[in-house]
């Protein structure tokens, strides 16, 4: 079932008659013919291009975050030890 909010959004998209990335497209008869008369939205609606991070950057970011995590754990253990909550071992 279509909610009132979704129905209003569809009406607004229809009235604006403009393509919206990941929402709607304006297809001409030539576009539809080029797609073999298949009306699947995936053939027409533009998708956002996702940023692809190089594996070397992902790996570097991972190890940087891992180091930050280790340092945070050490600081937390130090605070808990100084506060008398743990014995530090």
Tab-separated table of N, CA, C and O in Angstrom:
chain	number	residue	atom	x	y	z
A	1	UNK	N	0.845	-1.180	0.000
A	1	UNK	CA	0.000	0.000	0.000
A	1	UNK	C	0.888	1.241	0.000
A	1	UNK	O	1.899	1.312	0.689
A	2	UNK	N	0.522	2.220	-0.774
A	2	UNK	CA	1.275	3.461	-0.881
A	2	UNK	C	0.787	4.429	0.193
A	2	UNK	O	-0.412	4.671	0.325
A	3	UNK	N	1.755	4.964	0.947
A	3	UNK	CA	1.396	5.919	2.001
A	3	UNK	C	1.032	7.264	1.374
A	3	UNK	O	1.379	7.554	0.221
A	4	UNK	N	0.355	8.079	2.145
A	4	UNK	CA	-0.015	9.424	1.684
A	4	UNK	C	1.240	10.224	1.340
A	4	UNK	O	1.283	10.933	0.322
A	5	UNK	N	2.270	10.093	2.153
A	5	UNK	CA	3.525	10.816	1.922
A	5	UNK	C	4.138	10.394	0.588
A	5	UNK	O	4.566	11.229	-0.202
A	6	UNK	N	4.196	9.064	0.334
A	6	UNK	CA	4.757	8.575	-0.925
A	6	UNK	C	3.916	9.016	-2.112
A	6	UNK	O	4.454	9.361	-3.168
A	7	UNK	N	2.612	8.997	-1.968
A	7	UNK	CA	1.722	9.423	-3.045
A	7	UNK	C	1.968	10.894	-3.370
A	7	UNK	O	2.025	11.285	-4.547
A	8	UNK	N	2.133	11.721	-2.351
A	8	UNK	CA	2.400	13.143	-2.563
A	8	UNK	C	3.747	13.347	-3.260
A	8	UNK	O	3.878	14.204	-4.137
A	9	UNK	N	4.734	12.554	-2.860
A	9	UNK	CA	6.055	12.666	-3.488
A	9	UNK	C	5.975	12.271	-4.963
A	9	UNK	O	6.536	12.947	-5.827
A	10	UNK	N	5.265	11.185	-5.268
A	10	UNK	CA	5.109	10.756	-6.659
A	10	UNK	C	4.395	11.839	-7.478
A	10	UNK	O	4.794	12.125	-8.606
A	11	UNK	N	3.367	12.425	-6.930
A	11	UNK	CA	2.640	13.486	-7.626
A	11	UNK	C	3.546	14.690	-7.868
A	11	UNK	O	3.559	15.268	-8.961
A	12	UNK	N	4.330	15.028	-6.882
A	12	UNK	CA	5.261	16.153	-7.010
A	12	UNK	C	6.304	15.872	-8.095
A	12	UNK	O	6.615	16.755	-8.909
A	13	UNK	N	6.843	14.646	-8.117
A	13	UNK	CA	7.817	14.276	-9.146
A	13	UNK	C	7.172	14.332	-10.529
A	13	UNK	O	7.776	14.815	-11.486
A	14	UNK	N	5.957	13.839	-10.634
A	14	UNK	CA	5.234	13.851	-11.906
A	14	UNK	C	5.005	15.284	-12.381
A	14	UNK	O	5.237	15.619	-13.546
A	15	UNK	N	4.582	16.135	-11.489
A	15	UNK	CA	4.277	17.527	-11.857
A	15	UNK	C	5.539	18.303	-12.247
A	15	UNK	O	5.492	19.171	-13.114
A	16	UNK	N	6.649	18.021	-11.594
A	16	UNK	CA	7.881	18.754	-11.901
A	16	UNK	C	8.455	18.335	-13.250
A	16	UNK	O	9.152	19.113	-13.896
A	17	UNK	N	8.169	17.118	-13.672
A	17	UNK	CA	8.596	16.577	-14.960
A	17	UNK	C	10.091	16.786	-15.182
A	17	UNK	O	10.550	17.200	-16.235
A	18	UNK	N	10.862	16.492	-14.152
A	18	UNK	CA	12.320	16.579	-14.195
A	18	UNK	C	12.894	15.270	-13.683
A	18	UNK	O	12.374	14.704	-12.714
A	19	UNK	N	13.975	14.779	-14.291
A	19	UNK	CA	14.608	13.567	-13.757
A	19	UNK	C	15.256	13.862	-12.401
A	19	UNK	O	15.805	14.939	-12.192
A	20	UNK	N	15.144	12.930	-11.481
A	20	UNK	CA	15.749	13.067	-10.163
A	20	UNK	C	16.548	11.791	-9.902
A	20	UNK	O	15.994	10.686	-9.973
A	21	UNK	N	17.838	11.961	-9.620
A	21	UNK	CA	18.709	10.813	-9.394
A	21	UNK	C	18.114	9.915	-8.322
A	21	UNK	O	17.702	10.382	-7.268
A	22	UNK	N	18.066	8.636	-8.621
A	22	UNK	CA	17.555	7.567	-7.761
A	22	UNK	C	16.062	7.677	-7.467
A	22	UNK	O	15.550	6.996	-6.585
A	23	UNK	N	15.328	8.539	-8.189
A	23	UNK	CA	13.888	8.685	-7.960
A	23	UNK	C	13.092	8.455	-9.231
A	23	UNK	O	12.177	7.650	-9.254
A	24	UNK	N	13.413	9.223	-10.281
A	24	UNK	CA	12.610	9.130	-11.503
A	24	UNK	C	13.431	9.565	-12.706
A	24	UNK	O	14.478	10.191	-12.570
A	25	UNK	N	12.927	9.207	-13.893
A	25	UNK	CA	13.562	9.587	-15.149
A	25	UNK	C	12.484	10.020	-16.130
A	25	UNK	O	11.318	9.647	-15.990
A	26	UNK	N	12.893	10.784	-17.110
A	26	UNK	CA	12.007	11.150	-18.209
A	26	UNK	C	12.511	10.357	-19.415
A	26	UNK	O	13.641	10.552	-19.861
A	27	UNK	N	11.701	9.437	-19.914
A	27	UNK	CA	12.105	8.579	-21.024
A	27	UNK	C	11.283	8.923	-22.260
A	27	UNK	O	10.059	9.024	-22.195
A	28	UNK	N	11.981	9.101	-23.373
A	28	UNK	CA	11.297	9.339	-24.635
A	28	UNK	C	10.950	7.992	-25.267
A	28	UNK	O	11.437	6.938	-24.832
A	29	UNK	N	10.135	8.027	-26.298
A	29	UNK	CA	9.823	6.788	-27.018
A	29	UNK	C	11.095	6.173	-27.603
A	29	UNK	O	11.249	4.949	-27.620
A	30	UNK	N	12.015	7.018	-28.030
A	30	UNK	CA	13.291	6.515	-28.558
A	30	UNK	C	14.081	5.802	-27.457
A	30	UNK	O	14.701	4.753	-27.704
A	31	UNK	N	14.071	6.351	-26.250
A	31	UNK	CA	14.750	5.704	-25.117
A	31	UNK	C	14.141	4.330	-24.858
A	31	UNK	O	14.852	3.345	-24.644
A	32	UNK	N	12.823	4.284	-24.864
A	32	UNK	CA	12.120	3.032	-24.573
A	32	UNK	C	12.388	2.009	-25.671
A	32	UNK	O	12.645	0.832	-25.390
A	33	UNK	N	12.397	2.458	-26.912
A	33	UNK	CA	12.707	1.551	-28.025
A	33	UNK	C	14.127	1.010	-27.884
A	33	UNK	O	14.374	-0.184	-28.075
A	34	UNK	N	15.076	1.885	-27.548
A	34	UNK	CA	16.480	1.496	-27.365
A	34	UNK	C	16.623	0.428	-26.278
A	34	UNK	O	17.483	-0.432	-26.342
A	35	UNK	N	15.758	0.449	-25.294
A	35	UNK	CA	15.786	-0.535	-24.202
A	35	UNK	C	14.938	-1.758	-24.532
A	35	UNK	O	14.644	-2.563	-23.639
A	36	UNK	N	14.545	-1.904	-25.771
A	36	UNK	CA	13.771	-3.068	-26.176
A	36	UNK	C	12.346	-3.053	-25.643
A	36	UNK	O	11.754	-4.113	-25.420
A	37	UNK	N	11.820	-1.879	-25.410
A	37	UNK	CA	10.459	-1.685	-24.903
A	37	UNK	C	10.258	-2.270	-23.492
A	37	UNK	O	9.152	-2.529	-23.078
A	38	UNK	N	11.357	-2.448	-22.791
A	38	UNK	CA	11.298	-2.901	-21.395
A	38	UNK	C	11.168	-1.655	-20.521
A	38	UNK	O	11.976	-0.731	-20.618
A	39	UNK	N	10.147	-1.623	-19.673
A	39	UNK	CA	9.868	-0.427	-18.874
A	39	UNK	C	10.407	-0.513	-17.445
A	39	UNK	O	9.997	0.249	-16.580
A	40	UNK	N	11.332	-1.393	-17.191
A	40	UNK	CA	11.932	-1.522	-15.862
A	40	UNK	C	12.633	-0.211	-15.488
A	40	UNK	O	13.436	0.327	-16.264
A	41	UNK	N	12.328	0.291	-14.311
A	41	UNK	CA	12.913	1.565	-13.859
A	41	UNK	C	14.436	1.509	-13.853
A	41	UNK	O	15.101	2.517	-14.095
A	42	UNK	N	15.004	0.330	-13.600
A	42	UNK	CA	16.467	0.207	-13.577
A	42	UNK	C	17.111	0.590	-14.903
A	42	UNK	O	18.289	0.931	-14.939
A	43	UNK	N	16.364	0.507	-15.977
A	43	UNK	CA	16.910	0.862	-17.288
A	43	UNK	C	16.976	2.367	-17.505
A	43	UNK	O	17.640	2.827	-18.426
A	44	UNK	N	16.291	3.140	-16.704
A	44	UNK	CA	16.161	4.569	-16.965
A	44	UNK	C	16.596	5.469	-15.809
A	44	UNK	O	17.154	6.532	-16.037
A	45	UNK	N	16.328	5.075	-14.589
A	45	UNK	CA	16.608	5.929	-13.432
A	45	UNK	C	18.098	5.915	-13.144
A	45	UNK	O	18.706	4.859	-12.974
A	46	UNK	N	18.674	7.108	-13.101
A	46	UNK	CA	20.105	7.251	-12.848
A	46	UNK	C	20.423	6.948	-11.385
A	46	UNK	O	19.689	7.321	-10.474
A	47	UNK	N	21.514	6.269	-11.176
A	47	UNK	CA	21.966	5.936	-9.817
A	47	UNK	C	23.111	6.856	-9.420
A	47	UNK	O	23.874	7.340	-10.263
A	48	UNK	N	23.234	7.082	-8.122
A	48	UNK	CA	24.364	7.858	-7.606
A	48	UNK	C	25.639	7.057	-7.841
A	48	UNK	O	25.657	5.843	-7.680
A	49	UNK	N	26.662	7.752	-8.207
A	49	UNK	CA	27.957	7.091	-8.365
A	49	UNK	C	28.621	7.048	-6.998
A	49	UNK	O	28.769	8.059	-6.338
A	50	UNK	N	28.981	5.847	-6.615
A	50	UNK	CA	29.628	5.691	-5.310
A	50	UNK	C	31.120	5.908	-5.440
A	50	UNK	O	31.743	5.475	-6.407
A	51	UNK	N	31.659	6.591	-4.457
A	51	UNK	CA	33.097	6.807	-4.426
A	51	UNK	C	33.758	5.479	-4.076
A	51	UNK	O	33.390	4.833	-3.093
A	52	UNK	N	34.706	5.097	-4.895
A	52	UNK	CA	35.429	3.854	-4.645
A	52	UNK	C	36.798	4.229	-4.106
A	52	UNK	O	37.579	4.908	-4.763
A	53	UNK	N	37.065	3.783	-2.890
A	53	UNK	CA	38.333	4.084	-2.248
A	53	UNK	C	39.347	3.006	-2.618
A	53	UNK	O	39.029	1.814	-2.564
A	54	UNK	N	40.559	3.403	-2.990
A	54	UNK	CA	41.583	2.401	-3.303
A	54	UNK	C	41.860	1.524	-2.077
A	54	UNK	O	41.833	2.014	-0.941
A	55	UNK	N	42.128	0.232	-2.297
A	55	UNK	CA	42.389	-0.677	-1.175
A	55	UNK	C	43.512	-0.204	-0.257
A	55	UNK	O	43.448	-0.403	0.953
A	56	UNK	N	44.523	0.446	-0.819
A	56	UNK	CA	45.632	0.924	0.023
A	56	UNK	C	45.145	1.971	1.021
A	56	UNK	O	45.567	1.988	2.175
A	57	UNK	N	44.214	2.851	0.574
A	57	UNK	CA	43.657	3.863	1.474
A	57	UNK	C	42.770	3.221	2.539
A	57	UNK	O	42.806	3.607	3.705
A	58	UNK	N	41.977	2.229	2.147
A	58	UNK	CA	41.114	1.533	3.096
A	58	UNK	C	41.956	0.852	4.161
A	58	UNK	O	41.657	0.932	5.355
A	59	UNK	N	43.007	0.177	3.717
A	59	UNK	CA	43.903	-0.524	4.650
A	59	UNK	C	44.562	0.466	5.607
A	59	UNK	O	44.604	0.243	6.821
A	60	UNK	N	45.056	1.600	5.064
A	60	UNK	CA	45.698	2.615	5.911
A	60	UNK	C	44.718	3.157	6.942
A	60	UNK	O	45.044	3.271	8.131
A	61	UNK	N	43.501	3.479	6.488
A	61	UNK	CA	42.480	3.997	7.405
A	61	UNK	C	42.155	2.981	8.486
A	61	UNK	O	42.014	3.315	9.665
A	62	UNK	N	42.060	1.693	8.083
A	62	UNK	CA	41.776	0.631	9.046
A	62	UNK	C	42.863	0.573	10.120
A	62	UNK	O	42.572	0.533	11.317
A	63	UNK	N	44.136	0.552	9.696
A	63	UNK	CA	45.216	0.446	10.677
A	63	UNK	C	45.344	1.702	11.535
A	63	UNK	O	45.682	1.610	12.721
A	64	UNK	N	45.047	2.870	10.959
A	64	UNK	CA	45.044	4.099	11.768
A	64	UNK	C	43.965	4.019	12.851
A	64	UNK	O	44.205	4.349	14.016
A	65	UNK	N	42.766	3.559	12.463
A	65	UNK	CA	41.670	3.434	13.433
A	65	UNK	C	41.961	2.350	14.464
A	65	UNK	O	41.617	2.498	15.645
A	66	UNK	N	42.602	1.280	14.034
A	66	UNK	CA	42.977	0.217	14.963
A	66	UNK	C	43.970	0.745	16.002
A	66	UNK	O	43.828	0.474	17.201
A	67	UNK	N	44.941	1.542	15.553
A	67	UNK	CA	45.911	2.134	16.479
A	67	UNK	C	45.219	3.081	17.453
A	67	UNK	O	45.496	3.068	18.654
A	68	UNK	N	44.273	3.886	16.959
A	68	UNK	CA	43.523	4.790	17.837
A	68	UNK	C	42.740	4.005	18.879
A	68	UNK	O	42.661	4.409	20.048
A	69	UNK	N	42.176	2.881	18.468
A	69	UNK	CA	41.409	2.037	19.385
A	69	UNK	C	42.316	1.483	20.480
A	69	UNK	O	41.964	1.508	21.670
A	70	UNK	N	43.483	1.007	20.094
A	70	UNK	CA	44.436	0.470	21.076
A	70	UNK	C	44.866	1.553	22.069
A	70	UNK	O	44.934	1.301	23.277
A	71	UNK	N	45.127	2.748	21.555
A	71	UNK	CA	45.527	3.850	22.439
A	71	UNK	C	44.388	4.230	23.385
A	71	UNK	O	44.620	4.504	24.570
A	72	UNK	N	43.154	4.228	22.877
A	72	UNK	CA	42.002	4.538	23.721
A	72	UNK	C	41.822	3.488	24.808
A	72	UNK	O	41.518	3.823	25.960
A	73	UNK	N	42.004	2.222	24.454
A	73	UNK	CA	41.887	1.147	25.447
A	73	UNK	C	42.958	1.293	26.521
A	73	UNK	O	42.686	1.086	27.709
A	74	UNK	N	44.173	1.657	26.116
A	74	UNK	CA	45.260	1.849	27.090
A	74	UNK	C	44.937	3.012	28.026
A	74	UNK	O	45.156	2.914	29.237
A	75	UNK	N	44.415	4.119	27.478
A	75	UNK	CA	44.050	5.270	28.313
A	75	UNK	C	42.922	4.906	29.277
A	75	UNK	O	42.929	5.284	30.447
A	76	UNK	N	41.939	4.146	28.777
A	76	UNK	CA	40.828	3.728	29.629
A	76	UNK	C	41.329	2.832	30.760
A	76	UNK	O	40.944	3.024	31.922
A	77	UNK	N	42.189	1.874	30.441
A	77	UNK	CA	42.732	0.991	31.475
A	77	UNK	C	43.524	1.794	32.503
A	77	UNK	O	43.408	1.550	33.710
A	78	UNK	N	44.292	2.786	32.036
A	78	UNK	CA	45.055	3.633	32.945
A	78	UNK	C	44.122	4.393	33.892
A	78	UNK	O	44.360	4.457	35.108
A	79	UNK	N	43.041	4.966	33.340
A	79	UNK	CA	42.088	5.696	34.177
A	79	UNK	C	41.387	4.775	35.176
A	79	UNK	O	41.194	5.148	36.347
A	80	UNK	N	40.999	3.584	34.713
A	80	UNK	CA	40.340	2.635	35.616
A	80	UNK	C	41.290	2.169	36.721
A	80	UNK	O	40.868	1.980	37.870
A	81	UNK	N	42.544	2.007	36.360
A	81	UNK	CA	43.541	1.596	37.356
A	81	UNK	C	43.772	2.709	38.380
A	81	UNK	O	43.761	2.472	39.588
A	82	UNK	N	43.954	3.934	37.910
A	82	UNK	CA	44.163	5.073	38.808
A	82	UNK	C	42.944	5.317	39.692
A	82	UNK	O	43.090	5.756	40.812
A	83	UNK	N	41.784	5.036	39.158
A	83	UNK	CA	40.549	5.230	39.946
A	83	UNK	C	40.278	4.074	40.920
A	83	UNK	O	39.335	4.141	41.696
A	84	UNK	N	41.094	3.023	40.848
A	84	UNK	CA	40.923	1.902	41.757
A	84	UNK	C	39.834	0.911	41.332
A	84	UNK	O	39.404	0.080	42.126
A	85	UNK	N	39.392	0.998	40.080
A	85	UNK	CA	38.338	0.101	39.618
A	85	UNK	C	38.876	-1.234	39.136
A	85	UNK	O	38.176	-2.242	39.143
A	86	UNK	N	40.130	-1.251	38.685
A	86	UNK	CA	40.777	-2.502	38.257
A	86	UNK	C	42.204	-2.487	38.790
A	86	UNK	O	42.736	-1.442	39.146
A	87	UNK	N	42.809	-3.673	38.806
A	87	UNK	CA	44.169	-3.745	39.330
A	87	UNK	C	45.238	-3.538	38.265
A	87	UNK	O	46.422	-3.565	38.559
A	88	UNK	N	44.866	-3.362	37.003
A	88	UNK	CA	45.829	-3.046	35.964
A	88	UNK	C	46.482	-4.235	35.320
A	88	UNK	O	47.332	-4.097	34.462
A	89	UNK	N	46.111	-5.415	35.728
A	89	UNK	CA	46.750	-6.602	35.139
A	89	UNK	C	45.977	-7.170	34.008
A	89	UNK	O	44.853	-7.142	33.830
